Amino acid sequence: MFQYNQKVLFKHCDPAGIVFYPRYFEMLNDTVEEFFDSELGQSFSQIHQTASIPTVQMNATFSAPSRLGDKLVINLEVCRIGRSSADLDFKTYCEEQLRFSANSTLVYVDTNGKPNSWPDSLRRALQTRLQGED
Ligand SMILES: CC(C)(COP(=O)(O)OP(=O)(O)OC[C@H]1O[C@@H](n2cnc3c(N)ncnc32)[C@H](O)[C@@H]1OP(=O)(O)O)[C@@H](O)C(=O)NCCC(=O)NCCSC(=O)c1cc(O)c2ccccc2c1O
């Protein structure tokens, strides 16, 4: 499981003082970007020279509000790897409290936006992080 630390900053909060939900989606994307870079060894700048990895579906549940200064830990797990797609699972905690959970599907596409098989190097890297494979 990959972990990403995110302190809740002023820019994440709405006038009610809680994290506004689009900011959570940005945090998830930051988590995915860091996962590809530091865990899979392929930065987005490298990948985006020849491909892209858009999200095609996402489900989210907001269990408890987060507030300025909270120290969030976002856990990312790879749940499934398909031909061109992969399912990710996210759980965001503050200490022991679950704040936000989500699952998403990414699809590897070529420069024309057409789905393409994962390149061998990325598939192998994803495979080693597949939930239950370690
Ligand atoms: C991505 C598409 C071109 C796919 O087109 P289409 O669905 O017609 O293709 P296929 O039917 O061949 O399916 C390919 C593959 O995807 C799986 N799949 C498709 N739809 C779903 C779905 N709703 N749920 C689950 N899985 C789905 C399908 O099973 C196939 O899997 P295989 O493994 O068997 O190959 C087309 O859908 C498209 O262009 N969609 C729009 C995408 C988009 O604009 N998303 C909006 C946000 S973009 C975004 O958030 C984002 C952008 C980035 O550049 C990123 C870069 C890096 C990381 C994250 C990024 C990111 O999140």
CSV table of C-alpha atoms and ligand atoms in Angstrom, one decimal:
chain,number,residue,atom,x,y,z
A,1,MET,CA,0.0,0.0,0.0
A,2,PHE,CA,1.2,3.5,-0.9
A,3,GLN,CA,0.8,6.3,1.6
A,4,TYR,CA,0.7,10.0,0.8
A,5,ASN,CA,0.7,12.7,3.5
A,6,GLN,CA,-1.4,15.8,3.0
A,7,LYS,CA,-1.9,18.5,5.6
A,8,VAL,CA,-5.2,20.4,5.2
A,9,LEU,CA,-4.3,23.9,4.0
A,10,PHE,CA,-6.3,27.1,4.0
A,11,LYS,CA,-6.8,26.7,0.2
A,12,HIS,CA,-8.5,23.4,0.7
A,13,CYS,CA,-11.3,24.8,3.0
A,14,ASP,CA,-14.6,26.3,2.2
A,15,PRO,CA,-16.4,29.1,4.2
A,16,ALA,CA,-17.9,26.4,6.4
A,17,GLY,CA,-14.3,25.6,7.5
A,18,ILE,CA,-14.3,22.1,6.0
A,19,VAL,CA,-12.5,20.6,3.0
A,20,PHE,CA,-14.5,21.3,-0.1
A,21,TYR,CA,-15.0,18.0,-2.0
A,22,PRO,CA,-13.2,19.0,-5.3
A,23,ARG,CA,-10.1,19.6,-3.2
A,24,TYR,CA,-10.2,15.9,-2.2
A,25,PHE,CA,-10.2,14.9,-5.8
A,26,GLU,CA,-7.1,17.1,-6.4
A,27,MET,CA,-5.4,15.4,-3.4
A,28,LEU,CA,-6.2,12.0,-4.9
A,29,ASN,CA,-4.6,13.1,-8.2
A,30,ASP,CA,-1.5,14.3,-6.3
A,31,THR,CA,-1.4,10.9,-4.7
A,32,VAL,CA,-1.6,9.1,-8.0
A,33,GLU,CA,1.1,11.4,-9.5
A,34,GLU,CA,3.5,10.7,-6.6
A,35,PHE,CA,2.6,7.0,-6.7
A,36,PHE,CA,3.6,6.7,-10.4
A,37,ASP,CA,6.8,8.7,-9.8
A,38,SER,CA,8.2,7.3,-6.6
A,39,GLU,CA,6.6,3.9,-6.5
A,40,LEU,CA,6.4,2.9,-10.2
A,41,GLY,CA,9.4,4.9,-11.3
A,42,GLN,CA,7.6,6.7,-14.1
A,43,SER,CA,6.9,10.4,-13.7
A,44,PHE,CA,3.9,12.0,-15.3
A,45,SER,CA,6.3,14.2,-17.3
A,46,GLN,CA,7.8,11.0,-18.8
A,47,ILE,CA,4.5,9.2,-19.4
A,48,HIS,CA,2.9,12.3,-21.0
A,49,GLN,CA,5.5,12.4,-23.7
A,50,THR,CA,3.7,9.4,-25.4
A,51,ALA,CA,0.5,8.8,-23.6
A,52,SER,CA,-2.0,9.8,-20.9
A,53,ILE,CA,-3.9,8.1,-18.2
A,54,PRO,CA,-7.4,9.7,-17.8
A,55,THR,CA,-9.8,8.6,-15.1
A,56,VAL,CA,-13.0,7.0,-16.6
A,57,GLN,CA,-14.9,6.4,-13.4
A,58,MET,CA,-14.8,7.3,-9.7
A,59,ASN,CA,-17.0,6.6,-6.7
A,60,ALA,CA,-16.5,8.5,-3.5
A,61,THR,CA,-17.8,8.5,0.1
A,62,PHE,CA,-17.3,11.3,2.5
A,63,SER,CA,-17.4,9.9,6.0
A,64,ALA,CA,-16.4,12.8,8.2
A,65,PRO,CA,-15.3,16.4,7.6
A,66,SER,CA,-11.7,17.5,7.6
A,67,ARG,CA,-10.5,20.9,8.8
A,68,LEU,CA,-7.6,23.3,8.5
A,69,GLY,CA,-4.4,21.8,9.9
A,70,ASP,CA,-5.6,18.2,9.9
A,71,LYS,CA,-2.9,15.8,8.9
A,72,LEU,CA,-4.4,13.4,6.4
A,73,VAL,CA,-2.9,10.1,5.2
A,74,ILE,CA,-4.1,8.9,1.9
A,75,ASN,CA,-3.7,5.2,1.3
A,76,LEU,CA,-3.6,4.0,-2.3
A,77,GLU,CA,-4.0,0.4,-3.4
A,78,VAL,CA,-4.0,-1.1,-6.9
A,79,CYS,CA,-7.0,-3.5,-7.0
A,80,ARG,CA,-7.1,-4.7,-10.6
A,81,ILE,CA,-5.1,-4.4,-13.8
A,82,GLY,CA,-6.8,-4.9,-17.1
A,83,ARG,CA,-5.5,-4.6,-20.7
A,84,SER,CA,-5.5,-0.8,-20.7
A,85,SER,CA,-7.2,0.0,-17.4
A,86,ALA,CA,-6.4,-0.3,-13.7
A,87,ASP,CA,-8.6,0.1,-10.6
A,88,LEU,CA,-7.4,2.1,-7.7
A,89,ASP,CA,-8.7,2.2,-4.1
A,90,PHE,CA,-8.2,5.2,-1.8
A,91,LYS,CA,-8.8,5.5,1.9
A,92,THR,CA,-8.1,8.8,3.6
A,93,TYR,CA,-7.6,8.9,7.4
A,94,CYS,CA,-6.9,11.6,10.0
A,95,GLU,CA,-5.3,9.6,12.8
A,96,GLU,CA,-7.7,6.6,13.1
A,97,GLN,CA,-10.8,8.3,11.7
A,98,LEU,CA,-11.8,7.5,8.1
A,99,ARG,CA,-12.6,10.8,6.3
A,100,PHE,CA,-12.9,9.9,2.7
A,101,SER,CA,-12.8,6.8,0.6
A,102,ALA,CA,-12.9,6.4,-3.2
A,103,ASN,CA,-12.3,4.0,-6.0
A,104,SER,CA,-11.4,4.9,-9.6
A,105,THR,CA,-10.5,3.4,-12.9
A,106,LEU,CA,-7.6,4.8,-15.0
A,107,VAL,CA,-7.2,4.0,-18.7
A,108,TYR,CA,-3.9,4.2,-20.5
A,109,VAL,CA,-4.4,6.0,-23.8
A,110,ASP,CA,-2.2,7.0,-26.7
A,111,THR,CA,-1.6,10.5,-28.0
A,112,ASN,CA,-4.8,10.2,-30.0
A,113,GLY,CA,-6.8,9.3,-26.9
A,114,LYS,CA,-7.3,5.7,-27.9
A,115,PRO,CA,-7.0,3.0,-25.2
A,116,ASN,CA,-3.7,1.1,-25.4
A,117,SER,CA,-2.3,-1.9,-23.5
A,118,TRP,CA,-0.2,-0.9,-20.6
A,119,PRO,CA,3.5,-0.9,-21.6
A,120,ASP,CA,5.3,-3.9,-20.2
A,121,SER,CA,7.4,-1.8,-17.8
A,122,LEU,CA,4.3,-0.1,-16.3
A,123,ARG,CA,2.3,-3.3,-16.2
A,124,ARG,CA,5.1,-5.1,-14.3
A,125,ALA,CA,5.5,-2.2,-11.9
A,126,LEU,CA,1.7,-2.1,-11.3
A,127,GLN,CA,1.6,-5.9,-10.9
A,128,THR,CA,4.1,-5.8,-8.0
A,129,ARG,CA,1.8,-3.3,-6.2
A,130,LEU,CA,-1.4,-5.3,-6.9
A,131,GLN,CA,-3.4,-5.7,-3.6
A,132,GLY,CA,-2.6,-9.2,-2.2
A,133,GLU,CA,0.5,-9.8,-4.3
A,134,ASP,CA,3.0,-8.8,-1.6
B,1,LIG,C1,-10.5,6.6,-21.9
B,1,LIG,C2,-11.4,6.4,-23.1
B,1,LIG,C3,-10.7,6.8,-24.4
B,1,LIG,C4,-11.8,4.9,-23.2
B,1,LIG,O1,-12.7,4.8,-24.2
B,1,LIG,P1,-13.7,3.6,-24.3
B,1,LIG,O2,-14.4,3.5,-23.0
B,1,LIG,O3,-14.6,3.8,-25.5
B,1,LIG,O4,-12.7,2.4,-24.5
B,1,LIG,P2,-13.0,0.9,-24.3
B,1,LIG,O5,-14.4,0.5,-24.3
B,1,LIG,O6,-12.1,0.2,-25.3
B,1,LIG,O7,-12.4,0.6,-22.8
B,1,LIG,C5,-11.1,0.8,-22.6
B,1,LIG,C6,-10.8,0.3,-21.2
B,1,LIG,O8,-11.4,1.2,-20.3
B,1,LIG,C7,-12.3,0.5,-19.4
B,1,LIG,N1,-13.5,1.3,-19.1
B,1,LIG,C8,-14.0,2.2,-20.0
B,1,LIG,N2,-15.0,2.9,-19.4
B,1,LIG,C9,-15.1,2.4,-18.1
B,1,LIG,C10,-15.9,2.7,-17.0
B,1,LIG,N3,-16.9,3.7,-17.0
B,1,LIG,N4,-15.6,2.1,-15.8
B,1,LIG,C11,-14.7,1.2,-15.7
B,1,LIG,N5,-13.8,0.9,-16.8
B,1,LIG,C12,-14.1,1.5,-17.9
B,1,LIG,C13,-12.7,-0.8,-20.2
B,1,LIG,O9,-13.1,-1.8,-19.3
B,1,LIG,C14,-11.4,-1.1,-20.9
B,1,LIG,O10,-10.5,-1.7,-19.9
B,1,LIG,P3,-9.5,-2.9,-20.4
B,1,LIG,O11,-8.5,-3.0,-19.2
B,1,LIG,O12,-10.2,-4.1,-20.7
B,1,LIG,O13,-8.7,-2.4,-21.6
B,1,LIG,C15,-12.7,7.2,-22.9
B,1,LIG,O14,-13.5,6.6,-21.9
B,1,LIG,C16,-12.4,8.7,-22.6
B,1,LIG,O15,-11.7,9.4,-23.3
B,1,LIG,N6,-13.1,9.1,-21.5
B,1,LIG,C17,-12.9,10.5,-21.0
B,1,LIG,C18,-11.8,10.5,-19.9
B,1,LIG,C19,-11.9,11.9,-19.3
B,1,LIG,O16,-11.9,12.9,-19.9
B,1,LIG,N7,-11.9,11.9,-17.9
B,1,LIG,C20,-12.1,13.1,-17.2
B,1,LIG,C21,-11.1,13.4,-16.3
B,1,LIG,S1,-9.4,13.2,-17.0
B,1,LIG,C22,-8.5,13.1,-15.6
B,1,LIG,O17,-9.1,13.2,-14.5
B,1,LIG,C23,-7.1,12.7,-15.7
B,1,LIG,C24,-6.4,13.2,-16.8
B,1,LIG,C25,-5.1,12.9,-16.9
B,1,LIG,O18,-4.4,13.3,-18.0
B,1,LIG,C26,-4.4,12.0,-16.0
B,1,LIG,C27,-3.1,11.7,-16.2
B,1,LIG,C28,-2.5,10.8,-15.3
B,1,LIG,C29,-3.2,10.3,-14.2
B,1,LIG,C30,-4.6,10.7,-14.0
B,1,LIG,C31,-5.2,11.6,-14.9
B,1,LIG,C32,-6.5,11.9,-14.8
B,1,LIG,O19,-7.2,11.5,-13.7
